């Protein structure tokens, strides 16, 4: 009897989580704060609530392949949205670039970022895990073409996603870090000793794509959210967070 | 990344952590078993807290404490020139905090069930406290020691969240097997994840079964 009551209670508690109200979006970590602001604006304009799940692009991709209940995927690359489209996990024809990211070197202690990167005794270098985070992959691409990877790889520490990479530098645990330009507007960020935006030509462009996921094929709100990413209001928010937008 | 590198690193971490915990855990356990002080429950609670606290709480404060600007970390930087976070030594410290209750509690239980008269007899016969402890308390508490050693070793081997927060995922230094598996799963490299996970499952079974066999032999005596 007691077990039955317990099960009924679980069913009752679990029920709201299963309801399909609103839109659930999976967002690459670098875009988390911009996405929060966008969703708020979107909810104001349309009355549709948006739930955000953050993580590295690779992690979210793996979760989607394993049936995660996301309606929209805002990746930090175009590679994974394309793969999802090809494997039928995303709705064909909905994939579009929503933002162009930029890679930045940031340090709370070193006065000259590029010099600190080249200094072999310059302390730990934080970057996002290249296997799952496009920003980490771009950082390694830059280091390799500059011939710095051999020296930096010995000092590298890997954040599980770009937010952890920033956290490593912001707490002083790493001397310098490769972060996303969008993170520079983080309200809690300590004062920077140096901020250096890498030349856009020194790594493959961080073309961030959005795609409607298969389970949301009939979700009107999810489709509207993807379209909303191309609106003037969205572009204004994106630009403020340091993203390039294609109009 | 090969399969055995991270596994071997985890085993090294677990071995060093266990050795350190036996050294610092034994006096703590002995003191807890003997003391009648009023604040004993408070000390007991502090020792047991890592069981209850999420690894994120430990990881958060260890990151601050062990970092180059932290109380322990800055002192360590002055001493050695390198920081404690993202280093093997840092992981040993983190693991010692994380696994402390698993070493102390079984030893304390064993010490508490010691026949008190035997110790007192040794003392009245002129044995020093340390001598009586080593020649009477330790042999009689072997089961507690074995449990404490096996549990802290196993618990450290299974450590994940704390390492994720203070490790920095450096191959050969802080990329322990649990982190390597997480990485492989995240990047959809299931073959490598299976390899390491199955190895770990086998290893865990052998270690735990071994402990239970030893325990049974003991109780049959």
CSV table of C-alpha atoms in Angstrom, one decimal:
chain,number,residue,atom,x,y,z
A,1,UNK,CA,0.0,0.0,0.0
A,2,UNK,CA,2.7,2.4,1.0
A,3,UNK,CA,4.7,1.5,-2.1
A,4,UNK,CA,1.6,2.3,-4.3
A,5,UNK,CA,1.3,5.7,-2.6
A,6,UNK,CA,5.0,6.2,-3.2
A,7,UNK,CA,4.7,5.3,-6.9
A,8,UNK,CA,1.7,7.6,-7.3
A,9,UNK,CA,3.7,10.4,-5.8
A,10,UNK,CA,6.5,9.8,-8.2
A,11,UNK,CA,4.1,9.8,-11.1
A,12,UNK,CA,2.6,13.1,-9.9
A,13,UNK,CA,6.0,14.7,-9.5
A,14,UNK,CA,7.3,13.4,-12.8
A,15,UNK,CA,4.3,14.6,-14.8
A,16,UNK,CA,5.2,18.2,-15.3
A,17,UNK,CA,8.6,17.3,-16.7
A,18,UNK,CA,6.9,15.3,-19.5
A,19,UNK,CA,4.6,18.1,-20.6
A,20,UNK,CA,5.6,19.5,-24.0
A,21,UNK,CA,4.9,23.2,-23.1
A,22,UNK,CA,7.4,25.7,-24.4
A,23,UNK,CA,10.7,25.1,-26.1
A,24,UNK,CA,13.8,23.3,-24.7
A,25,UNK,CA,17.1,24.4,-26.3
A,26,UNK,CA,20.5,22.9,-26.1
A,27,UNK,CA,23.1,25.7,-26.1
A,28,UNK,CA,26.8,25.6,-26.6
A,29,UNK,CA,28.5,27.0,-23.4
A,30,UNK,CA,30.0,30.1,-25.1
A,31,UNK,CA,26.4,31.2,-26.1
A,32,UNK,CA,24.8,30.5,-22.7
A,33,UNK,CA,24.4,34.1,-21.5
A,34,UNK,CA,23.3,35.5,-24.9
A,35,UNK,CA,20.8,32.6,-25.1
A,36,UNK,CA,19.4,33.5,-21.7
A,37,UNK,CA,18.9,37.1,-22.8
A,38,UNK,CA,17.4,36.0,-26.2
A,39,UNK,CA,15.0,33.6,-24.5
A,40,UNK,CA,13.8,36.3,-22.1
A,41,UNK,CA,13.1,38.7,-25.0
A,42,UNK,CA,11.5,35.9,-27.0
A,43,UNK,CA,9.2,35.0,-24.2
A,44,UNK,CA,8.2,38.7,-23.8
A,45,UNK,CA,7.4,39.0,-27.5
A,46,UNK,CA,5.7,35.6,-28.0
A,47,UNK,CA,4.6,34.3,-24.7
A,48,UNK,CA,6.5,31.1,-25.4
A,49,UNK,CA,8.8,30.0,-22.6
A,50,UNK,CA,12.2,28.6,-23.3
A,51,UNK,CA,14.3,26.2,-21.2
A,52,UNK,CA,18.0,26.2,-21.7
A,53,UNK,CA,20.4,23.4,-21.3
A,54,UNK,CA,24.1,24.3,-21.4
A,55,UNK,CA,27.2,22.2,-22.3
A,56,UNK,CA,30.0,21.8,-24.8
A,57,UNK,CA,28.8,21.3,-28.4
A,58,UNK,CA,30.2,17.8,-28.5
A,59,UNK,CA,28.5,16.8,-25.2
A,60,UNK,CA,25.1,18.1,-26.3
A,61,UNK,CA,25.6,16.4,-29.7
A,62,UNK,CA,26.2,13.1,-27.9
A,63,UNK,CA,23.1,13.7,-25.7
A,64,UNK,CA,20.9,14.4,-28.8
A,65,UNK,CA,22.1,11.2,-30.5
A,66,UNK,CA,21.1,9.4,-27.3
A,67,UNK,CA,17.6,10.8,-27.3
A,68,UNK,CA,17.9,14.0,-25.1
A,69,UNK,CA,14.6,15.9,-25.1
A,70,UNK,CA,15.8,19.0,-26.9
A,71,UNK,CA,13.8,20.9,-29.5
A,72,UNK,CA,16.5,23.3,-30.9
A,73,UNK,CA,20.3,22.9,-30.9
A,74,UNK,CA,22.5,26.0,-30.9
A,75,UNK,CA,25.9,24.6,-31.6
A,76,UNK,CA,29.3,26.4,-31.6
A,77,UNK,CA,30.2,24.8,-35.0
A,78,UNK,CA,28.5,23.8,-38.2
A,79,UNK,CA,29.9,20.3,-38.3
A,80,UNK,CA,27.6,18.8,-35.7
A,81,UNK,CA,24.4,20.3,-36.9
A,82,UNK,CA,25.3,19.0,-40.4
A,83,UNK,CA,25.9,15.5,-38.9
A,84,UNK,CA,22.5,15.6,-37.1
A,85,UNK,CA,20.8,16.6,-40.3
A,86,UNK,CA,22.5,13.7,-42.2
A,87,UNK,CA,21.6,11.2,-39.5
A,88,UNK,CA,18.0,12.3,-39.4
A,89,UNK,CA,18.2,13.7,-35.9
A,90,UNK,CA,17.5,17.2,-37.2
A,91,UNK,CA,14.8,18.5,-39.6
A,92,UNK,CA,16.4,19.1,-43.0
A,93,UNK,CA,16.3,22.7,-44.3
A,94,UNK,CA,16.2,24.3,-40.8
A,95,UNK,CA,19.9,24.6,-40.3
A,96,UNK,CA,21.3,28.1,-40.4
A,97,UNK,CA,24.2,30.1,-39.1
A,98,UNK,CA,23.0,32.3,-36.2
A,99,UNK,CA,26.3,33.8,-35.1
A,100,UNK,CA,30.0,34.0,-35.9
A,101,UNK,CA,32.2,33.5,-32.8
A,102,UNK,CA,35.6,34.9,-32.1
A,103,UNK,CA,38.5,33.5,-30.1
A,104,UNK,CA,40.2,35.7,-27.5
A,105,UNK,CA,43.3,35.3,-25.3
A,106,UNK,CA,42.6,36.5,-21.8
A,107,UNK,CA,44.7,36.9,-18.7
A,108,UNK,CA,44.2,38.4,-15.3
A,109,UNK,CA,47.9,38.7,-14.5
A,110,UNK,CA,50.0,38.8,-17.7
A,111,UNK,CA,50.3,42.3,-19.3
A,112,UNK,CA,51.0,41.0,-22.8
A,113,UNK,CA,48.8,38.1,-23.9
A,114,UNK,CA,50.7,36.9,-27.0
A,115,UNK,CA,54.0,37.3,-25.2
A,116,UNK,CA,52.7,35.3,-22.2
A,117,UNK,CA,51.6,32.5,-24.6
A,118,UNK,CA,55.1,32.3,-26.0
A,119,UNK,CA,56.9,32.4,-22.6
A,120,UNK,CA,57.7,28.8,-21.8
A,121,UNK,CA,57.7,29.5,-18.1
A,122,UNK,CA,54.5,31.6,-18.4
A,123,UNK,CA,52.3,29.2,-16.4
A,124,UNK,CA,49.3,27.2,-17.3
A,125,UNK,CA,47.3,27.8,-20.5
A,126,UNK,CA,43.6,27.1,-20.3
A,127,UNK,CA,41.6,26.0,-23.3
A,128,UNK,CA,38.3,24.1,-23.8
A,129,UNK,CA,38.6,20.4,-24.5
A,130,UNK,CA,39.2,20.2,-28.3
A,131,UNK,CA,37.4,16.9,-28.7
A,132,UNK,CA,34.1,18.3,-27.7
A,133,UNK,CA,34.4,22.1,-27.8
A,134,UNK,CA,34.9,23.9,-31.2
A,135,UNK,CA,36.6,26.9,-29.4
A,136,UNK,CA,39.2,24.5,-28.0
A,137,UNK,CA,39.7,23.0,-31.5
A,138,UNK,CA,40.1,26.5,-33.0
A,139,UNK,CA,42.7,27.4,-30.3
A,140,UNK,CA,44.7,24.3,-31.1
A,141,UNK,CA,44.5,25.1,-34.8
A,142,UNK,CA,45.9,28.6,-34.1
A,143,UNK,CA,48.7,27.2,-31.9
A,144,UNK,CA,49.7,24.6,-34.5
A,145,UNK,CA,49.9,27.1,-37.4
A,146,UNK,CA,51.9,29.4,-35.2
A,147,UNK,CA,54.3,26.5,-34.3
A,148,UNK,CA,53.4,27.0,-30.6
A,149,UNK,CA,51.6,23.8,-29.9
A,150,UNK,CA,54.7,21.8,-28.8
A,151,UNK,CA,55.5,24.3,-26.1
A,152,UNK,CA,52.0,25.1,-25.1
A,153,UNK,CA,50.8,21.5,-25.0
A,154,UNK,CA,53.1,20.9,-22.0
A,155,UNK,CA,51.4,23.8,-20.1
A,156,UNK,CA,47.8,23.2,-21.3
A,157,UNK,CA,44.9,22.5,-19.0
A,158,UNK,CA,41.5,21.5,-20.5
A,159,UNK,CA,38.2,22.8,-19.4
A,160,UNK,CA,35.2,20.5,-19.9
A,161,UNK,CA,33.7,23.4,-21.8
A,162,UNK,CA,34.7,27.0,-22.6
A,163,UNK,CA,33.1,28.3,-19.4
A,164,UNK,CA,35.3,26.0,-17.3
A,165,UNK,CA,38.3,27.2,-19.3
A,166,UNK,CA,37.5,30.8,-18.4
A,167,UNK,CA,36.9,29.8,-14.8
A,168,UNK,CA,40.4,28.3,-14.7
A,169,UNK,CA,41.9,31.7,-15.7
A,170,UNK,CA,39.5,33.9,-13.8
A,171,UNK,CA,40.4,32.1,-10.5
A,172,UNK,CA,44.1,32.5,-11.2
A,173,UNK,CA,44.6,28.8,-11.5
A,174,UNK,CA,45.8,29.2,-15.1
A,175,UNK,CA,48.0,32.2,-16.2
A,176,UNK,CA,46.3,32.7,-19.6
A,177,UNK,CA,43.4,31.2,-21.5
A,178,UNK,CA,41.7,30.9,-24.9
A,179,UNK,CA,38.1,32.0,-24.4
A,180,UNK,CA,35.2,33.1,-26.5
A,181,UNK,CA,34.8,36.8,-27.1
A,182,UNK,CA,31.2,36.6,-25.9
A,183,UNK,CA,32.6,35.7,-22.4
A,184,UNK,CA,34.2,39.1,-22.0
A,185,UNK,CA,30.8,40.6,-21.1
A,186,UNK,CA,30.4,38.2,-18.2
A,187,UNK,CA,29.3,40.3,-15.3
A,188,UNK,CA,31.5,38.5,-12.7
A,189,UNK,CA,34.7,38.6,-14.8
A,190,UNK,CA,37.6,40.0,-12.9
A,191,UNK,CA,39.6,42.9,-14.4
A,192,UNK,CA,41.7,41.7,-17.3
A,193,UNK,CA,45.4,42.4,-17.4
A,194,UNK,CA,45.3,41.7,-21.2
A,195,UNK,CA,42.7,40.8,-23.7
A,196,UNK,CA,43.8,40.0,-27.3
A,197,UNK,CA,41.4,39.0,-30.0
A,198,UNK,CA,43.1,36.5,-32.4
A,199,UNK,CA,43.2,37.4,-36.1
A,200,UNK,CA,40.2,35.9,-37.7
A,201,UNK,CA,42.4,34.5,-40.4
A,202,UNK,CA,44.5,32.4,-38.0
A,203,UNK,CA,41.8,29.7,-37.4
A,204,UNK,CA,38.9,28.3,-39.2
A,205,UNK,CA,35.8,30.5,-38.7
A,206,UNK,CA,33.6,29.7,-35.7
A,207,UNK,CA,30.4,29.6,-37.7
A,208,UNK,CA,27.8,28.7,-35.1
A,209,UNK,CA,24.7,27.0,-36.5
A,210,UNK,CA,21.3,26.3,-35.2
A,211,UNK,CA,19.0,23.4,-36.2
A,212,UNK,CA,15.5,22.2,-35.4
A,213,UNK,CA,15.7,18.8,-33.9
A,214,UNK,CA,13.6,15.9,-35.2
A,215,UNK,CA,11.3,15.5,-32.1
A,216,UNK,CA,10.3,19.2,-32.5
A,217,UNK,CA,9.3,18.9,-36.2
A,218,UNK,CA,5.8,20.0,-35.3
A,219,UNK,CA,6.7,22.3,-32.5
A,220,UNK,CA,5.5,25.7,-33.7
A,221,UNK,CA,7.3,27.5,-30.8
A,222,UNK,CA,10.7,25.9,-31.6
A,223,UNK,CA,10.5,26.9,-35.3
A,224,UNK,CA,9.6,30.4,-34.3
A,225,UNK,CA,12.6,30.5,-32.0
A,226,UNK,CA,14.9,29.6,-34.8
A,227,UNK,CA,13.4,32.3,-37.0
A,228,UNK,CA,13.7,34.7,-34.1
A,229,UNK,CA,17.5,34.3,-34.2
A,230,UNK,CA,17.4,36.1,-37.5
A,231,UNK,CA,15.4,39.1,-36.2
A,232,UNK,CA,16.6,42.6,-35.6
A,233,UNK,CA,16.1,42.2,-31.9
A,234,UNK,CA,18.2,39.1,-31.8
A,235,UNK,CA,21.0,40.7,-33.9
A,236,UNK,CA,21.2,43.5,-31.5
A,237,UNK,CA,21.7,41.1,-28.6
A,238,UNK,CA,24.2,39.0,-30.5
A,239,UNK,CA,26.3,42.1,-31.4
A,240,UNK,CA,26.3,43.2,-27.8
A,241,UNK,CA,27.7,39.8,-26.8
A,242,UNK,CA,30.5,40.1,-29.3
A,243,UNK,CA,29.2,37.9,-32.1
A,244,UNK,CA,29.3,38.6,-35.8
A,245,UNK,CA,26.0,38.3,-37.5
A,246,UNK,CA,25.2,37.6,-41.1
A,247,UNK,CA,22.3,39.7,-42.3
B,1,UNK,CA,45.5,8.2,-25.5
B,2,UNK,CA,46.0,4.6,-24.7
B,3,UNK,CA,43.9,2.5,-22.4
B,4,UNK,CA,46.4,1.8,-19.7
B,5,UNK,CA,47.9,5.3,-19.2
B,6,UNK,CA,44.9,6.8,-17.4
B,7,UNK,CA,44.2,3.5,-15.7
B,8,UNK,CA,47.8,3.3,-14.3
B,9,UNK,CA,47.5,7.0,-13.3
B,10,UNK,CA,44.4,6.2,-11.3
B,11,UNK,CA,46.0,3.3,-9.6
B,12,UNK,CA,49.1,5.4,-8.7
B,13,UNK,CA,46.8,8.1,-7.3
B,14,UNK,CA,44.8,5.6,-5.3
B,15,UNK,CA,48.0,3.9,-4.0
B,16,UNK,CA,49.6,7.2,-2.9
B,17,UNK,CA,46.3,8.5,-1.4
B,18,UNK,CA,45.8,5.3,0.5
B,19,UNK,CA,49.3,5.4,1.9
B,20,UNK,CA,48.9,9.0,3.1
B,21,UNK,CA,45.5,8.2,4.5
B,22,UNK,CA,46.9,5.3,6.6
B,23,UNK,CA,49.5,7.6,8.0
B,24,UNK,CA,47.2,10.5,8.9
B,25,UNK,CA,44.0,8.5,9.3
B,26,UNK,CA,45.3,6.1,12.0
B,27,UNK,CA,46.0,8.7,14.6
B,28,UNK,CA,42.7,10.4,13.9
B,29,UNK,CA,40.8,7.1,14.2
B,30,UNK,CA,42.7,6.2,17.4
B,31,UNK,CA,42.0,9.6,19.0
B,32,UNK,CA,38.4,9.3,18.0
B,33,UNK,CA,38.1,5.8,19.5
B,34,UNK,CA,39.7,6.9,22.8
B,35,UNK,CA,38.5,10.4,23.5
B,36,UNK,CA,35.7,11.3,25.7
B,37,UNK,CA,35.8,15.0,24.9
B,38,UNK,CA,32.6,16.8,24.5
B,39,UNK,CA,33.4,18.0,21.0
B,40,UNK,CA,34.1,14.5,19.7
B,41,UNK,CA,30.9,14.4,17.6
B,42,UNK,CA,32.0,17.7,15.9
B,43,UNK,CA,35.3,16.1,14.9
B,44,UNK,CA,33.5,13.0,13.7
B,45,UNK,CA,31.1,15.1,11.7
B,46,UNK,CA,34.0,16.9,10.0
B,47,UNK,CA,35.7,13.6,9.1
B,48,UNK,CA,32.4,12.1,7.7
B,49,UNK,CA,31.4,15.2,5.8
B,50,UNK,CA,32.9,14.2,2.4
B,51,UNK,CA,30.4,11.3,2.3
B,52,UNK,CA,27.5,13.8,2.3
B,53,UNK,CA,28.9,16.8,0.5
B,54,UNK,CA,28.7,16.7,-3.3
B,55,UNK,CA,32.0,16.6,-5.1
B,56,UNK,CA,31.3,20.1,-6.5
B,57,UNK,CA,31.5,21.6,-3.0
B,58,UNK,CA,34.8,19.9,-2.3
B,59,UNK,CA,36.0,20.8,-5.8
B,60,UNK,CA,35.0,24.4,-5.5
B,61,UNK,CA,36.8,25.0,-2.2
B,62,UNK,CA,39.8,23.0,-3.2
B,63,UNK,CA,40.1,25.0,-6.4
B,64,UNK,CA,40.2,28.2,-4.3
B,65,UNK,CA,42.4,26.8,-1.5
B,66,UNK,CA,44.9,25.0,-3.7
B,67,UNK,CA,45.1,27.7,-6.4
B,68,UNK,CA,48.2,29.9,-6.7
B,69,UNK,CA,46.3,32.7,-4.8
B,70,UNK,CA,44.8,30.3,-2.2
B,71,UNK,CA,45.9,29.8,1.4
B,72,UNK,CA,47.5,26.4,0.7
B,73,UNK,CA,48.4,27.0,-2.9
B,74,UNK,CA,50.3,30.3,-2.5
B,75,UNK,CA,52.4,28.7,0.2
B,76,UNK,CA,53.1,25.7,-2.0
B,77,UNK,CA,54.1,28.0,-4.9
B,78,UNK,CA,56.6,29.8,-2.7
B,79,UNK,CA,58.0,26.4,-1.6
B,80,UNK,CA,58.1,24.6,-5.0
B,81,UNK,CA,57.6,27.2,-7.6
B,82,UNK,CA,54.5,25.5,-9.1
B,83,UNK,CA,50.8,25.5,-8.2
B,84,UNK,CA,48.9,22.7,-6.7
B,85,UNK,CA,45.9,22.8,-8.9
B,86,UNK,CA,46.1,20.8,-12.1
B,87,UNK,CA,49.0,18.7,-10.6
B,88,UNK,CA,49.2,15.1,-9.4
B,89,UNK,CA,50.2,16.4,-5.9
B,90,UNK,CA,47.0,18.5,-5.9
B,91,UNK,CA,44.9,15.4,-6.8
B,92,UNK,CA,46.5,13.5,-4.0
B,93,UNK,CA,45.5,16.2,-1.5
B,94,UNK,CA,42.0,16.4,-3.0
B,95,UNK,CA,41.6,12.6,-2.9
B,96,UNK,CA,42.8,12.5,0.7
B,97,UNK,CA,40.0,14.9,1.7
B,98,UNK,CA,37.5,13.0,-0.4
B,99,UNK,CA,38.4,9.5,0.9
B,100,UNK,CA,39.2,10.4,4.5
B,101,UNK,CA,36.0,9.0,6.0
B,102,UNK,CA,36.5,5.7,4.2
B,103,UNK,CA,39.9,5.2,5.8
B,104,UNK,CA,39.0,6.6,9.3
B,105,UNK,CA,35.7,5.0,10.0
B,106,UNK,CA,36.6,1.3,9.6
B,107,UNK,CA,39.8,1.8,11.7
B,108,UNK,CA,37.9,3.7,14.4
B,109,UNK,CA,35.3,0.9,14.6
B,110,UNK,CA,38.0,-1.6,15.0
B,111,UNK,CA,39.8,0.4,17.7
B,112,UNK,CA,36.5,0.9,19.6
B,113,UNK,CA,35.9,-2.9,19.8
B,114,UNK,CA,39.4,-3.6,21.2
B,115,UNK,CA,39.4,-5.4,24.5
B,116,UNK,CA,40.3,-2.6,26.8
B,117,UNK,CA,41.8,-4.8,29.6
B,118,UNK,CA,44.6,-6.1,27.3
B,119,UNK,CA,45.8,-2.5,26.6
B,120,UNK,CA,45.6,-1.6,30.2
B,121,UNK,CA,47.5,-4.7,31.2
B,122,UNK,CA,50.3,-3.8,28.8
B,123,UNK,CA,50.4,-0.3,30.2
B,124,UNK,CA,50.7,-1.5,33.8
B,125,UNK,CA,53.4,-3.9,32.7
B,126,UNK,CA,55.4,-0.8,31.6
B,127,UNK,CA,54.8,-0.8,27.9
B,128,UNK,CA,54.8,2.7,26.4
B,129,UNK,CA,51.6,3.9,24.8
B,130,UNK,CA,53.1,3.6,21.4
B,131,UNK,CA,54.5,0.1,22.0
B,132,UNK,CA,51.1,-1.1,23.3
B,133,UNK,CA,49.4,0.4,20.3
B,134,UNK,CA,51.7,-1.2,17.8
B,135,UNK,CA,52.0,-4.6,19.4
B,136,UNK,CA,48.4,-5.0,20.7
B,137,UNK,CA,46.0,-2.5,19.0
B,138,UNK,CA,47.3,-2.8,15.5
B,139,UNK,CA,47.4,-6.6,15.2
B,140,UNK,CA,43.9,-6.9,16.7
B,141,UNK,CA,42.5,-4.3,14.4
B,142,UNK,CA,43.9,-5.7,11.2
B,143,UNK,CA,40.4,-6.1,9.8
B,144,UNK,CA,39.7,-2.5,10.3
B,145,UNK,CA,42.9,-1.6,8.6
B,146,UNK,CA,42.3,-3.9,5.6
B,147,UNK,CA,38.7,-2.4,5.2
B,148,UNK,CA,40.0,1.1,5.5
B,149,UNK,CA,42.8,0.5,3.0
B,150,UNK,CA,40.6,-1.3,0.4
B,151,UNK,CA,37.8,1.2,0.7
B,152,UNK,CA,40.0,4.3,0.4
B,153,UNK,CA,41.8,2.8,-2.5
B,154,UNK,CA,38.5,1.8,-4.3
B,155,UNK,CA,36.9,5.2,-3.5
B,156,UNK,CA,39.8,7.1,-4.9
B,157,UNK,CA,39.8,5.0,-8.0
B,158,UNK,CA,36.2,5.9,-8.5
B,159,UNK,CA,36.7,9.6,-7.9
B,160,UNK,CA,35.4,11.8,-10.7
B,161,UNK,CA,33.7,15.1,-9.8
B,162,UNK,CA,36.5,16.6,-7.7
B,163,UNK,CA,39.1,15.7,-10.3
B,164,UNK,CA,37.0,17.2,-13.1
B,165,UNK,CA,37.0,20.5,-11.1
B,166,UNK,CA,40.7,20.7,-10.0
B,167,UNK,CA,42.4,18.4,-12.5
B,168,UNK,CA,42.5,20.2,-15.8
B,169,UNK,CA,42.5,16.9,-17.8
B,170,UNK,CA,46.2,16.8,-18.4
B,171,UNK,CA,47.4,13.5,-20.0
B,172,UNK,CA,49.8,11.6,-17.7
B,173,UNK,CA,49.3,14.1,-14.9
B,174,UNK,CA,45.7,14.5,-14.0
B,175,UNK,CA,43.7,12.6,-16.7
B,176,UNK,CA,42.7,9.7,-14.5
B,177,UNK,CA,40.6,6.8,-15.9
B,178,UNK,CA,37.2,8.2,-14.9
B,179,UNK,CA,37.9,11.5,-16.7
B,180,UNK,CA,39.3,9.6,-19.7
B,181,UNK,CA,36.1,7.6,-19.9
B,182,UNK,CA,34.0,10.7,-19.6
B,183,UNK,CA,36.0,12.3,-22.5
B,184,UNK,CA,35.6,9.2,-24.7
B,185,UNK,CA,31.8,9.1,-24.1
B,186,UNK,CA,31.4,12.8,-24.8
B,187,UNK,CA,33.3,12.5,-28.0
B,188,UNK,CA,31.3,9.4,-28.9
B,189,UNK,CA,34.4,7.2,-28.9
B,190,UNK,CA,32.4,4.3,-27.3
B,191,UNK,CA,35.0,1.6,-28.2
B,192,UNK,CA,37.6,3.2,-26.0
B,193,UNK,CA,35.1,4.0,-23.3
B,194,UNK,CA,34.0,0.3,-23.2
B,195,UNK,CA,37.6,-0.8,-23.0
B,196,UNK,CA,38.4,1.3,-20.0
B,197,UNK,CA,35.0,0.8,-18.3
B,198,UNK,CA,35.2,-3.0,-18.6
B,199,UNK,CA,38.8,-3.0,-17.3
B,200,UNK,CA,37.6,-0.9,-14.4
B,201,UNK,CA,34.6,-3.2,-13.7
B,202,UNK,CA,36.8,-6.2,-13.7
B,203,UNK,CA,39.3,-4.5,-11.5
B,204,UNK,CA,36.7,-3.4,-9.0
B,205,UNK,CA,35.2,-6.9,-8.8
B,206,UNK,CA,38.6,-8.5,-8.1
B,207,UNK,CA,39.6,-6.0,-5.4
B,208,UNK,CA,36.2,-6.1,-3.6
B,209,UNK,CA,35.9,-9.9,-3.9
B,210,UNK,CA,39.5,-10.2,-2.6
B,211,UNK,CA,38.6,-8.1,0.4
B,212,UNK,CA,35.5,-10.2,1.2
B,213,UNK,CA,37.5,-13.4,0.9
B,214,UNK,CA,40.1,-12.1,3.4
B,215,UNK,CA,37.3,-10.9,5.7
B,216,UNK,CA,35.7,-14.4,5.6
B,217,UNK,CA,39.0,-16.1,6.3
B,218,UNK,CA,39.4,-13.9,9.3
B,219,UNK,CA,35.9,-14.4,10.8
B,220,UNK,CA,36.3,-18.2,10.4
B,221,UNK,CA,39.3,-18.2,12.6
